Amino acid sequence: MSSEMIEFIREGAVAKIRLNRLKALNALCNEMMEEVARILQELETDTAVGCVILTGSDKAFAAGADVKEMQDNHYLDIYKNDNFETYHCAIERFRKPIIAAVSGYALGGGCEIAMMCDFIIAADNAKFGQPEITLGVMPGMGGTQRLTRAVGKAKAMDMCLTGRMMDAREAESVGLVSRVVPLDDLQDTAMEIAAKIAAQSQPVAMMTKEAVNTALETTLAQGIHFERRLFQSMFTTRDQKEGMAAFVEKRKPHFTNR
Ligand code: DAK
């Protein structure tokens, strides 16, 4: 599934999508994001894949939407084609676990697609930012909303109104990223984490992701009700029987995703 702009790697039950427009610092042009959306659509139904990693190069995860491609657009162009909804948001709609492994710049749309993933692992050289205001616009793919939920109003306002970058340590301290590792360890660490997730029951991992995401959309009472119903439903699965039997028998579980 690799192409000129995307490197696709499969390792066991993990699929890795690497943005590969190095000269443009992985600026998110339509062609590349169309490709990402197509791959994710295929992975959604590929039962052999349990977790996906989205990553970029050492220097840039992605430096934002492609400003050169976008600069002459008019309102009706972007309103009518709505490519951002169609392609970029394929990441937020993806139902299996997806991890962003970020090194270098994650700016504008780059920061936004990292935040669409389930969590972010950052290399120690990572830099996050929403610099759109310096281009005369504002974030348009969830930056003002997801960043605020992730880091709170004060930091989000600071980032979106000044366009400044946040380094990996600051991003970890405010909860934007789950872990920071040395650049040289980023890909191996991401693969290790993804393999661990992919070894769990796939439907259980998908429902767990759905439940955590629901926490951001509902009241506490509604969220807890939803969680309880999902938890109860898991007792219809073979994987629940296998997981608990394996614990009692002191062996590793072998989940069959049923
Ligand atoms: N777009 C296009 N090209 C880019 C780019 C970008 N975002 N970022 C970098 N490049 C290109 C540069 O133009 C340069 O190309 P050449 O000049 O060599 O042809 C090459 O990548 C290397 O960049 P630099 O020479 O600038 O490299 P430096 O190391 O000096 O600087 C930098 C790295 C990341 C600090 C700098 O490149 C930079 O500031 N880049 C722009 C960052 C930025 O402003 N990002 C936000 C983009 S706006 C929408 C929803 C959302 C969005 C749009 C629409 N709708 C719902 C419709 C999102 C908007 C954005 O993301």
PDB file of C-alpha atoms and ligand atoms in Angstrom:
ATOM      1  CA  MET A   1       0.000   0.000   0.000  1.00  0.00           C
ATOM      2  CA  SER A   2       3.071   2.287  -0.105  1.00  0.00           C
ATOM      3  CA  SER A   3       3.097   5.167  -2.595  1.00  0.00           C
ATOM      4  CA  GLU A   4       5.252   8.181  -3.424  1.00  0.00           C
ATOM      5  CA  MET A   5       4.030  10.115  -0.392  1.00  0.00           C
ATOM      6  CA  ILE A   6       3.254   7.318   2.058  1.00  0.00           C
ATOM      7  CA  GLU A   7       5.379   4.494   3.372  1.00  0.00           C
ATOM      8  CA  PHE A   8       3.262   1.593   4.579  1.00  0.00           C
ATOM      9  CA  ILE A   9       4.767  -1.008   6.924  1.00  0.00           C
ATOM     10  CA  ARG A  10       3.170  -4.117   8.426  1.00  0.00           C
ATOM     11  CA  GLU A  11       4.690  -5.857  11.452  1.00  0.00           C
ATOM     12  CA  GLY A  12       2.462  -8.652  12.703  1.00  0.00           C
ATOM     13  CA  ALA A  13      -0.858  -7.170  13.748  1.00  0.00           C
ATOM     14  CA  VAL A  14       0.454  -3.580  13.614  1.00  0.00           C
ATOM     15  CA  ALA A  15       0.238  -1.324  10.557  1.00  0.00           C
ATOM     16  CA  LYS A  16       2.392   1.770  10.314  1.00  0.00           C
ATOM     17  CA  ILE A  17       1.572   4.691   8.026  1.00  0.00           C
ATOM     18  CA  ARG A  18       4.552   7.010   7.568  1.00  0.00           C
ATOM     19  CA  LEU A  19       3.999  10.411   5.957  1.00  0.00           C
ATOM     20  CA  ASN A  20       6.799  10.742   3.462  1.00  0.00           C
ATOM     21  CA  ARG A  21       6.898  14.188   1.802  1.00  0.00           C
ATOM     22  CA  LEU A  22      10.220  14.980   3.338  1.00  0.00           C
ATOM     23  CA  LYS A  23      11.143  18.078   1.323  1.00  0.00           C
ATOM     24  CA  ALA A  24       7.870  19.790   2.246  1.00  0.00           C
ATOM     25  CA  LEU A  25       8.132  18.718   5.911  1.00  0.00           C
ATOM     26  CA  ASN A  26       5.133  16.447   5.329  1.00  0.00           C
ATOM     27  CA  ALA A  27       2.794  19.349   4.567  1.00  0.00           C
ATOM     28  CA  LEU A  28      -0.634  17.758   4.301  1.00  0.00           C
ATOM     29  CA  CYS A  29      -1.516  18.074   0.626  1.00  0.00           C
ATOM     30  CA  ASN A  30      -4.792  16.600  -0.593  1.00  0.00           C
ATOM     31  CA  GLU A  31      -3.157  13.768  -2.518  1.00  0.00           C
ATOM     32  CA  MET A  32      -1.284  12.497   0.552  1.00  0.00           C
ATOM     33  CA  MET A  33      -4.292  12.727   2.846  1.00  0.00           C
ATOM     34  CA  GLU A  34      -6.535  11.043   0.286  1.00  0.00           C
ATOM     35  CA  GLU A  35      -4.039   8.178   0.383  1.00  0.00           C
ATOM     36  CA  VAL A  36      -4.055   8.053   4.198  1.00  0.00           C
ATOM     37  CA  ALA A  37      -7.866   7.942   4.190  1.00  0.00           C
ATOM     38  CA  ARG A  38      -7.885   5.120   1.625  1.00  0.00           C
ATOM     39  CA  ILE A  39      -5.399   3.043   3.641  1.00  0.00           C
ATOM     40  CA  LEU A  40      -7.354   3.549   6.859  1.00  0.00           C
ATOM     41  CA  GLN A  41     -10.525   2.441   5.122  1.00  0.00           C
ATOM     42  CA  GLU A  42      -8.818  -0.799   4.087  1.00  0.00           C
ATOM     43  CA  LEU A  43      -7.347  -1.343   7.561  1.00  0.00           C
ATOM     44  CA  GLU A  44     -10.767  -0.907   9.153  1.00  0.00           C
ATOM     45  CA  THR A  45     -11.907  -4.190   7.641  1.00  0.00           C
ATOM     46  CA  ASP A  46      -8.561  -6.017   7.757  1.00  0.00           C
ATOM     47  CA  THR A  47      -9.114  -8.357  10.692  1.00  0.00           C
ATOM     48  CA  ALA A  48      -5.391  -9.148  10.920  1.00  0.00           C
ATOM     49  CA  VAL A  49      -4.618  -5.562  11.996  1.00  0.00           C
ATOM     50  CA  GLY A  50      -5.288  -4.592  15.601  1.00  0.00           C
ATOM     51  CA  CYS A  51      -3.493  -1.256  15.934  1.00  0.00           C
ATOM     52  CA  VAL A  52      -2.167   1.484  13.639  1.00  0.00           C
ATOM     53  CA  ILE A  53       0.725   3.922  14.051  1.00  0.00           C
ATOM     54  CA  LEU A  54       0.701   7.248  12.215  1.00  0.00           C
ATOM     55  CA  THR A  55       4.144   8.806  11.999  1.00  0.00           C
ATOM     56  CA  GLY A  56       6.357  11.110   9.971  1.00  0.00           C
ATOM     57  CA  SER A  57      10.057  11.850   9.607  1.00  0.00           C
ATOM     58  CA  ASP A  58      12.580  12.733  12.310  1.00  0.00           C
ATOM     59  CA  LYS A  59      12.313  16.427  11.346  1.00  0.00           C
ATOM     60  CA  ALA A  60       8.564  16.665  10.846  1.00  0.00           C
ATOM     61  CA  PHE A  61       5.494  14.687  11.747  1.00  0.00           C
ATOM     62  CA  ALA A  62       3.699  17.282   9.616  1.00  0.00           C
ATOM     63  CA  ALA A  63       4.242  21.040   9.379  1.00  0.00           C
ATOM     64  CA  GLY A  64       0.561  21.691   8.712  1.00  0.00           C
ATOM     65  CA  ALA A  65      -1.820  21.851   5.807  1.00  0.00           C
ATOM     66  CA  ASP A  66      -0.059  22.593   2.526  1.00  0.00           C
ATOM     67  CA  VAL A  67      -0.042  26.386   2.480  1.00  0.00           C
ATOM     68  CA  LYS A  68       1.100  26.496  -1.155  1.00  0.00           C
ATOM     69  CA  GLU A  69      -1.814  24.308  -2.254  1.00  0.00           C
ATOM     70  CA  MET A  70      -4.301  26.237  -0.157  1.00  0.00           C
ATOM     71  CA  GLN A  71      -3.270  29.879  -0.540  1.00  0.00           C
ATOM     72  CA  ASP A  72      -5.387  30.773  -3.610  1.00  0.00           C
ATOM     73  CA  ASN A  73      -8.522  28.990  -2.463  1.00  0.00           C
ATOM     74  CA  HIS A  74     -11.729  30.922  -1.984  1.00  0.00           C
ATOM     75  CA  TYR A  75     -14.448  30.179   0.518  1.00  0.00           C
ATOM     76  CA  LEU A  76     -16.616  28.334  -1.983  1.00  0.00           C
ATOM     77  CA  ASP A  77     -13.694  26.130  -3.111  1.00  0.00           C
ATOM     78  CA  ILE A  78     -13.075  24.762   0.352  1.00  0.00           C
ATOM     79  CA  TYR A  79     -16.753  24.784   1.302  1.00  0.00           C
ATOM     80  CA  LYS A  80     -17.786  22.742  -1.728  1.00  0.00           C
ATOM     81  CA  ASN A  81     -14.989  20.174  -1.882  1.00  0.00           C
ATOM     82  CA  ASP A  82     -14.701  19.806   1.911  1.00  0.00           C
ATOM     83  CA  ASN A  83     -11.548  17.679   1.514  1.00  0.00           C
ATOM     84  CA  PHE A  84     -10.609  18.182   5.137  1.00  0.00           C
ATOM     85  CA  GLU A  85     -13.764  16.526   6.345  1.00  0.00           C
ATOM     86  CA  THR A  86     -13.426  13.722   3.789  1.00  0.00           C
ATOM     87  CA  TYR A  87      -9.730  12.892   4.108  1.00  0.00           C
ATOM     88  CA  HIS A  88      -8.244  14.219   7.341  1.00  0.00           C
ATOM     89  CA  CYS A  89     -11.194  13.302   9.491  1.00  0.00           C
ATOM     90  CA  ALA A  90     -10.845   9.662   8.327  1.00  0.00           C
ATOM     91  CA  ILE A  91      -8.427   9.508  11.260  1.00  0.00           C
ATOM     92  CA  GLU A  92     -11.003  10.594  13.815  1.00  0.00           C
ATOM     93  CA  ARG A  93     -13.574   8.211  12.352  1.00  0.00           C
ATOM     94  CA  PHE A  94     -11.165   5.232  12.428  1.00  0.00           C
ATOM     95  CA  ARG A  95     -12.560   2.690  14.915  1.00  0.00           C
ATOM     96  CA  LYS A  96      -9.448   0.682  15.811  1.00  0.00           C
ATOM     97  CA  PRO A  97      -6.738   2.080  18.112  1.00  0.00           C
ATOM     98  CA  ILE A  98      -4.426   4.522  16.316  1.00  0.00           C
ATOM     99  CA  ILE A  99      -1.312   6.064  17.876  1.00  0.00           C
ATOM    100  CA  ALA A 100       0.518   9.175  16.661  1.00  0.00           C
ATOM    101  CA  ALA A 101       4.310   8.778  16.945  1.00  0.00           C
ATOM    102  CA  VAL A 102       5.519  12.376  16.647  1.00  0.00           C
ATOM    103  CA  SER A 103       9.047  13.599  16.067  1.00  0.00           C
ATOM    104  CA  GLY A 104       9.936  17.111  14.919  1.00  0.00           C
ATOM    105  CA  TYR A 105       7.246  19.579  13.908  1.00  0.00           C
ATOM    106  CA  ALA A 106       3.562  18.872  14.469  1.00  0.00           C
ATOM    107  CA  LEU A 107       2.093  22.210  13.492  1.00  0.00           C
ATOM    108  CA  GLY A 108      -1.344  23.430  12.445  1.00  0.00           C
ATOM    109  CA  GLY A 109      -3.093  20.559  10.672  1.00  0.00           C
ATOM    110  CA  GLY A 110      -0.161  18.342  11.738  1.00  0.00           C
ATOM    111  CA  CYS A 111      -0.907  18.963  15.399  1.00  0.00           C
ATOM    112  CA  GLU A 112      -4.612  18.510  14.658  1.00  0.00           C
ATOM    113  CA  ILE A 113      -4.248  15.089  13.012  1.00  0.00           C
ATOM    114  CA  ALA A 114      -1.946  13.962  15.855  1.00  0.00           C
ATOM    115  CA  MET A 115      -4.711  14.958  18.286  1.00  0.00           C
ATOM    116  CA  MET A 116      -7.276  13.019  16.196  1.00  0.00           C
ATOM    117  CA  CYS A 117      -5.311   9.869  17.047  1.00  0.00           C
ATOM    118  CA  ASP A 118      -6.066   8.057  20.311  1.00  0.00           C
ATOM    119  CA  PHE A 119      -2.880   9.218  21.975  1.00  0.00           C
ATOM    120  CA  ILE A 120       0.461  10.772  21.104  1.00  0.00           C
ATOM    121  CA  ILE A 121       3.921   9.432  21.864  1.00  0.00           C
ATOM    122  CA  ALA A 122       6.509  12.154  21.323  1.00  0.00           C
ATOM    123  CA  ALA A 123      10.217  12.116  20.607  1.00  0.00           C
ATOM    124  CA  ASP A 124      12.236  14.545  22.674  1.00  0.00           C
ATOM    125  CA  ASN A 125      12.650  16.816  19.622  1.00  0.00           C
ATOM    126  CA  ALA A 126       8.896  17.152  19.009  1.00  0.00           C
ATOM    127  CA  LYS A 127       7.374  20.612  18.695  1.00  0.00           C
ATOM    128  CA  PHE A 128       3.625  21.186  18.737  1.00  0.00           C
ATOM    129  CA  GLY A 129       1.854  24.330  17.670  1.00  0.00           C
ATOM    130  CA  GLN A 130      -1.205  25.966  16.111  1.00  0.00           C
ATOM    131  CA  PRO A 131       0.492  28.787  14.170  1.00  0.00           C
ATOM    132  CA  GLU A 132      -2.455  29.448  11.830  1.00  0.00           C
ATOM    133  CA  ILE A 133      -2.988  32.929  13.291  1.00  0.00           C
ATOM    134  CA  THR A 134       0.390  33.970  11.875  1.00  0.00           C
ATOM    135  CA  LEU A 135      -1.001  33.124   8.403  1.00  0.00           C
ATOM    136  CA  GLY A 136      -4.104  35.229   8.903  1.00  0.00           C
ATOM    137  CA  VAL A 137      -6.403  32.311   9.710  1.00  0.00           C
ATOM    138  CA  MET A 138      -7.253  30.117  12.706  1.00  0.00           C
ATOM    139  CA  PRO A 139      -7.186  26.354  13.299  1.00  0.00           C
ATOM    140  CA  GLY A 140      -9.807  24.626  11.151  1.00  0.00           C
ATOM    141  CA  MET A 141      -9.569  20.910  11.912  1.00  0.00           C
ATOM    142  CA  GLY A 142     -10.332  20.856  15.616  1.00  0.00           C
ATOM    143  CA  GLY A 143      -7.297  22.710  16.993  1.00  0.00           C
ATOM    144  CA  THR A 144      -9.268  25.142  19.136  1.00  0.00           C
ATOM    145  CA  GLN A 145     -11.467  22.319  20.425  1.00  0.00           C
ATOM    146  CA  ARG A 146      -9.177  19.301  20.942  1.00  0.00           C
ATOM    147  CA  LEU A 147      -6.238  21.327  22.213  1.00  0.00           C
ATOM    148  CA  THR A 148      -8.483  23.049  24.760  1.00  0.00           C
ATOM    149  CA  ARG A 149      -9.840  19.716  25.959  1.00  0.00           C
ATOM    150  CA  ALA A 150      -6.322  18.262  26.128  1.00  0.00           C
ATOM    151  CA  VAL A 151      -4.416  21.092  27.806  1.00  0.00           C
ATOM    152  CA  GLY A 152      -7.041  23.471  29.217  1.00  0.00           C
ATOM    153  CA  LYS A 153      -8.058  27.012  28.267  1.00  0.00           C
ATOM    154  CA  ALA A 154      -4.954  28.923  29.390  1.00  0.00           C
ATOM    155  CA  LYS A 155      -2.435  26.905  27.367  1.00  0.00           C
ATOM    156  CA  ALA A 156      -4.796  26.545  24.377  1.00  0.00           C
ATOM    157  CA  MET A 157      -5.417  30.309  24.223  1.00  0.00           C
ATOM    158  CA  ASP A 158      -1.674  30.958  24.566  1.00  0.00           C
ATOM    159  CA  MET A 159      -0.874  28.531  21.711  1.00  0.00           C
ATOM    160  CA  CYS A 160      -3.684  29.573  19.341  1.00  0.00           C
ATOM    161  CA  LEU A 161      -3.410  33.330  19.893  1.00  0.00           C
ATOM    162  CA  THR A 162       0.386  33.631  19.751  1.00  0.00           C
ATOM    163  CA  GLY A 163       1.133  30.724  17.400  1.00  0.00           C
ATOM    164  CA  ARG A 164       4.052  29.699  19.611  1.00  0.00           C
ATOM    165  CA  MET A 165       5.405  26.147  19.706  1.00  0.00           C
ATOM    166  CA  MET A 166       5.359  23.841  22.717  1.00  0.00           C
ATOM    167  CA  ASP A 167       8.228  21.402  23.151  1.00  0.00           C
ATOM    168  CA  ALA A 168       7.850  17.721  24.057  1.00  0.00           C
ATOM    169  CA  ARG A 169       8.450  18.200  27.783  1.00  0.00           C
ATOM    170  CA  GLU A 170       5.888  20.957  28.080  1.00  0.00           C
ATOM    171  CA  ALA A 171       3.461  18.876  25.982  1.00  0.00           C
ATOM    172  CA  GLU A 172       3.886  15.946  28.360  1.00  0.00           C
ATOM    173  CA  SER A 173       3.543  18.113  31.455  1.00  0.00           C
ATOM    174  CA  VAL A 174       0.193  19.521  30.262  1.00  0.00           C
ATOM    175  CA  GLY A 175      -1.195  16.172  29.088  1.00  0.00           C
ATOM    176  CA  LEU A 176      -1.029  16.652  25.305  1.00  0.00           C
ATOM    177  CA  VAL A 177       1.218  13.593  24.906  1.00  0.00           C
ATOM    178  CA  SER A 178       1.241  10.361  26.882  1.00  0.00           C
ATOM    179  CA  ARG A 179       5.003   9.730  26.867  1.00  0.00           C
ATOM    180  CA  VAL A 180       8.247  11.331  25.698  1.00  0.00           C
ATOM    181  CA  VAL A 181      11.138   9.153  24.554  1.00  0.00           C
ATOM    182  CA  PRO A 182      14.540   9.839  22.971  1.00  0.00           C
ATOM    183  CA  LEU A 183      14.234  10.362  19.213  1.00  0.00           C
ATOM    184  CA  ASP A 184      16.210   7.181  18.494  1.00  0.00           C
ATOM    185  CA  ASP A 185      13.728   5.107  20.501  1.00  0.00           C
ATOM    186  CA  LEU A 186      10.507   6.586  19.121  1.00  0.00           C
ATOM    187  CA  GLN A 187       9.704   4.055  16.409  1.00  0.00           C
ATOM    188  CA  ASP A 188      10.600   0.997  18.523  1.00  0.00           C
ATOM    189  CA  THR A 189       8.634   2.290  21.505  1.00  0.00           C
ATOM    190  CA  ALA A 190       5.597   3.039  19.330  1.00  0.00           C
ATOM    191  CA  MET A 191       5.809  -0.421  17.796  1.00  0.00           C
ATOM    192  CA  GLU A 192       6.089  -2.055  21.230  1.00  0.00           C
ATOM    193  CA  ILE A 193       3.036  -0.200  22.526  1.00  0.00           C
ATOM    194  CA  ALA A 194       1.039  -0.877  19.361  1.00  0.00           C
ATOM    195  CA  ALA A 195       1.922  -4.592  19.450  1.00  0.00           C
ATOM    196  CA  LYS A 196       0.722  -4.775  23.042  1.00  0.00           C
ATOM    197  CA  ILE A 197      -2.606  -3.186  22.091  1.00  0.00           C
ATOM    198  CA  ALA A 198      -2.925  -5.372  18.989  1.00  0.00           C
ATOM    199  CA  ALA A 199      -2.500  -8.501  21.135  1.00  0.00           C
ATOM    200  CA  GLN A 200      -5.688  -7.691  23.098  1.00  0.00           C
ATOM    201  CA  SER A 201      -9.178  -8.593  21.968  1.00  0.00           C
ATOM    202  CA  GLN A 202      -9.910  -6.319  18.995  1.00  0.00           C
ATOM    203  CA  PRO A 203     -13.591  -5.695  19.754  1.00  0.00           C
ATOM    204  CA  VAL A 204     -12.771  -5.020  23.406  1.00  0.00           C
ATOM    205  CA  ALA A 205     -10.040  -2.532  22.421  1.00  0.00           C
ATOM    206  CA  MET A 206     -12.463  -0.831  20.007  1.00  0.00           C
ATOM    207  CA  MET A 207     -15.185  -0.557  22.649  1.00  0.00           C
ATOM    208  CA  THR A 208     -12.672   0.735  25.198  1.00  0.00           C
ATOM    209  CA  LYS A 209     -11.625   3.460  22.744  1.00  0.00           C
ATOM    210  CA  GLU A 210     -15.274   4.317  22.129  1.00  0.00           C
ATOM    211  CA  ALA A 211     -15.922   4.570  25.868  1.00  0.00           C
ATOM    212  CA  VAL A 212     -12.943   6.862  26.529  1.00  0.00           C
ATOM    213  CA  ASN A 213     -13.964   9.107  23.609  1.00  0.00           C
ATOM    214  CA  THR A 214     -17.519   9.198  24.947  1.00  0.00           C
ATOM    215  CA  ALA A 215     -16.177  10.760  28.154  1.00  0.00           C
ATOM    216  CA  LEU A 216     -15.559  13.949  26.154  1.00  0.00           C
ATOM    217  CA  GLU A 217     -19.048  14.066  24.669  1.00  0.00           C
ATOM    218  CA  THR A 218     -21.456  13.296  27.527  1.00  0.00           C
ATOM    219  CA  THR A 219     -22.279  13.954  31.151  1.00  0.00           C
ATOM    220  CA  LEU A 220     -20.519  11.751  33.748  1.00  0.00           C
ATOM    221  CA  ALA A 221     -23.743   9.841  34.450  1.00  0.00           C
ATOM    222  CA  GLN A 222     -24.362   9.131  30.747  1.00  0.00           C
ATOM    223  CA  GLY A 223     -20.738   8.117  30.255  1.00  0.00           C
ATOM    224  CA  ILE A 224     -20.797   5.722  33.183  1.00  0.00           C
ATOM    225  CA  HIS A 225     -24.077   4.229  31.964  1.00  0.00           C
ATOM    226  CA  PHE A 226     -22.559   3.697  28.503  1.00  0.00           C
ATOM    227  CA  GLU A 227     -19.420   2.136  30.024  1.00  0.00           C
ATOM    228  CA  ARG A 228     -21.471  -0.250  32.185  1.00  0.00           C
ATOM    229  CA  ARG A 229     -23.531  -1.465  29.225  1.00  0.00           C
ATOM    230  CA  LEU A 230     -20.381  -2.084  27.151  1.00  0.00           C
ATOM    231  CA  PHE A 231     -18.744  -3.882  30.092  1.00  0.00           C
ATOM    232  CA  GLN A 232     -21.794  -6.119  30.535  1.00  0.00           C
ATOM    233  CA  SER A 233     -21.903  -6.884  26.798  1.00  0.00           C
ATOM    234  CA  MET A 234     -18.346  -8.227  26.961  1.00  0.00           C
ATOM    235  CA  PHE A 235     -19.621 -11.228  28.899  1.00  0.00           C
ATOM    236  CA  THR A 236     -21.171 -12.436  25.645  1.00  0.00           C
ATOM    237  CA  THR A 237     -17.717 -12.820  24.082  1.00  0.00           C
ATOM    238  CA  ARG A 238     -15.329 -15.761  23.900  1.00  0.00           C
ATOM    239  CA  ASP A 239     -12.493 -13.327  24.569  1.00  0.00           C
ATOM    240  CA  GLN A 240     -13.871 -12.562  28.059  1.00  0.00           C
ATOM    241  CA  LYS A 241     -14.002 -16.305  28.821  1.00  0.00           C
ATOM    242  CA  GLU A 242     -10.491 -16.788  27.407  1.00  0.00           C
ATOM    243  CA  GLY A 243      -8.984 -13.769  29.193  1.00  0.00           C
ATOM    244  CA  MET A 244     -10.318 -14.756  32.595  1.00  0.00           C
ATOM    245  CA  ALA A 245      -9.563 -18.487  32.122  1.00  0.00           C
ATOM    246  CA  ALA A 246      -5.980 -17.608  31.133  1.00  0.00           C
ATOM    247  CA  PHE A 247      -5.580 -15.542  34.306  1.00  0.00           C
ATOM    248  CA  VAL A 248      -6.897 -18.334  36.510  1.00  0.00           C
ATOM    249  CA  GLU A 249      -4.743 -20.935  34.722  1.00  0.00           C
ATOM    250  CA  LYS A 250      -1.655 -18.657  34.937  1.00  0.00           C
ATOM    251  CA  ARG A 251      -1.037 -18.562  31.185  1.00  0.00           C
ATOM    252  CA  LYS A 252      -1.105 -15.945  28.417  1.00  0.00           C
ATOM    253  CA  PRO A 253      -4.521 -15.387  26.830  1.00  0.00           C
ATOM    254  CA  HIS A 254      -5.074 -16.171  23.183  1.00  0.00           C
ATOM    255  CA  PHE A 255      -7.786 -13.834  21.968  1.00  0.00           C
ATOM    256  CA  THR A 256      -9.739 -14.689  18.828  1.00  0.00           C
ATOM    257  CA  ASN A 257     -11.684 -11.410  18.509  1.00  0.00           C
ATOM    258  CA  ARG A 258     -15.006 -13.134  19.030  1.00  0.00           C
TER     259      ARG A 258
HETATM  260  N1  DAK B   1       2.915  24.035   3.638  1.00  0.00           N
HETATM  261  C1  DAK B   1       3.664  23.996   2.508  1.00  0.00           C
HETATM  262  N2  DAK B   1       5.006  23.924   2.520  1.00  0.00           N
HETATM  263  C2  DAK B   1       5.631  23.890   3.702  1.00  0.00           C
HETATM  264  C3  DAK B   1       4.922  23.932   4.929  1.00  0.00           C
HETATM  265  C4  DAK B   1       3.501  23.996   4.865  1.00  0.00           C
HETATM  266  N3  DAK B   1       2.733  24.005   5.940  1.00  0.00           N
HETATM  267  N4  DAK B   1       5.829  23.894   5.937  1.00  0.00           N
HETATM  268  C5  DAK B   1       7.043  23.820   5.368  1.00  0.00           C
HETATM  269  N5  DAK B   1       6.919  23.825   4.024  1.00  0.00           N
HETATM  270  C6  DAK B   1       8.005  23.771   3.038  1.00  0.00           C
HETATM  271  C7  DAK B   1       8.733  25.097   2.941  1.00  0.00           C
HETATM  272  O1  DAK B   1       8.024  25.977   2.111  1.00  0.00           O
HETATM  273  C8  DAK B   1      10.046  24.670   2.356  1.00  0.00           C
HETATM  274  O2  DAK B   1       9.858  24.444   0.975  1.00  0.00           O
HETATM  275  P1  DAK B   1      10.936  25.027  -0.114  1.00  0.00           P
HETATM  276  O3  DAK B   1      11.031  26.479   0.166  1.00  0.00           O
HETATM  277  O4  DAK B   1      12.211  24.291   0.207  1.00  0.00           O
HETATM  278  O5  DAK B   1      10.329  24.674  -1.430  1.00  0.00           O
HETATM  279  C9  DAK B   1      10.289  23.319   3.004  1.00  0.00           C
HETATM  280  O6  DAK B   1       9.004  22.857   3.452  1.00  0.00           O
HETATM  281  C10 DAK B   1      11.210  23.382   4.216  1.00  0.00           C
HETATM  282  O7  DAK B   1      10.701  24.375   5.078  1.00  0.00           O
HETATM  283  P2  DAK B   1      11.608  25.540   5.716  1.00  0.00           P
HETATM  284  O8  DAK B   1      12.698  25.923   4.778  1.00  0.00           O
HETATM  285  O9  DAK B   1      10.680  26.592   6.164  1.00  0.00           O
HETATM  286  O10 DAK B   1      12.227  24.763   6.950  1.00  0.00           O
HETATM  287  P3  DAK B   1      12.739  25.380   8.339  1.00  0.00           P
HETATM  288  O11 DAK B   1      13.429  24.247   9.041  1.00  0.00           O
HETATM  289  O12 DAK B   1      13.454  26.662   8.129  1.00  0.00           O
HETATM  290  O13 DAK B   1      11.378  25.757   9.138  1.00  0.00           O
HETATM  291  C11 DAK B   1       9.128  25.341   9.962  1.00  0.00           C
HETATM  292  C12 DAK B   1      10.521  24.742   9.570  1.00  0.00           C
HETATM  293  C13 DAK B   1       8.189  24.165  10.278  1.00  0.00           C
HETATM  294  C14 DAK B   1       9.299  26.187  11.236  1.00  0.00           C
HETATM  295  C15 DAK B   1       8.600  26.227   8.820  1.00  0.00           C
HETATM  296  O14 DAK B   1       8.658  25.465   7.609  1.00  0.00           O
HETATM  297  C16 DAK B   1       7.181  26.669   9.011  1.00  0.00           C
HETATM  298  O15 DAK B   1       6.894  27.589   9.758  1.00  0.00           O
HETATM  299  N6  DAK B   1       6.230  26.022   8.288  1.00  0.00           N
HETATM  300  C17 DAK B   1       4.839  26.433   8.281  1.00  0.00           C
HETATM  301  C18 DAK B   1       4.157  26.009   9.557  1.00  0.00           C
HETATM  302  C19 DAK B   1       2.728  26.439   9.578  1.00  0.00           C
HETATM  303  O16 DAK B   1       2.409  27.648   9.511  1.00  0.00           O
HETATM  304  N7  DAK B   1       1.808  25.462   9.635  1.00  0.00           N
HETATM  305  C20 DAK B   1       0.376  25.732   9.657  1.00  0.00           C
HETATM  306  C21 DAK B   1      -0.141  25.633   8.237  1.00  0.00           C
HETATM  307  S1  DAK B   1      -1.845  26.154   8.126  1.00  0.00           S
HETATM  308  C22 DAK B   1      -8.862  23.615   6.893  1.00  0.00           C
HETATM  309  C23 DAK B   1      -8.609  23.073   8.121  1.00  0.00           C
HETATM  310  C24 DAK B   1      -7.331  23.138   8.626  1.00  0.00           C
HETATM  311  C25 DAK B   1      -6.301  23.754   7.916  1.00  0.00           C
HETATM  312  C26 DAK B   1      -6.564  24.256   6.694  1.00  0.00           C
HETATM  313  C27 DAK B   1      -7.853  24.206   6.174  1.00  0.00           C
HETATM  314  N8  DAK B   1     -10.210  23.550   6.357  1.00  0.00           N
HETATM  315  C28 DAK B   1     -11.276  22.999   7.119  1.00  0.00           C
HETATM  316  C29 DAK B   1     -10.433  23.882   4.983  1.00  0.00           C
HETATM  317  C30 DAK B   1      -4.974  23.792   8.470  1.00  0.00           C
HETATM  318  C31 DAK B   1      -4.150  24.829   8.218  1.00  0.00           C
HETATM  319  C32 DAK B   1      -2.738  24.749   8.538  1.00  0.00           C
HETATM  320  O17 DAK B   1      -2.213  23.770   8.992  1.00  0.00           O
END
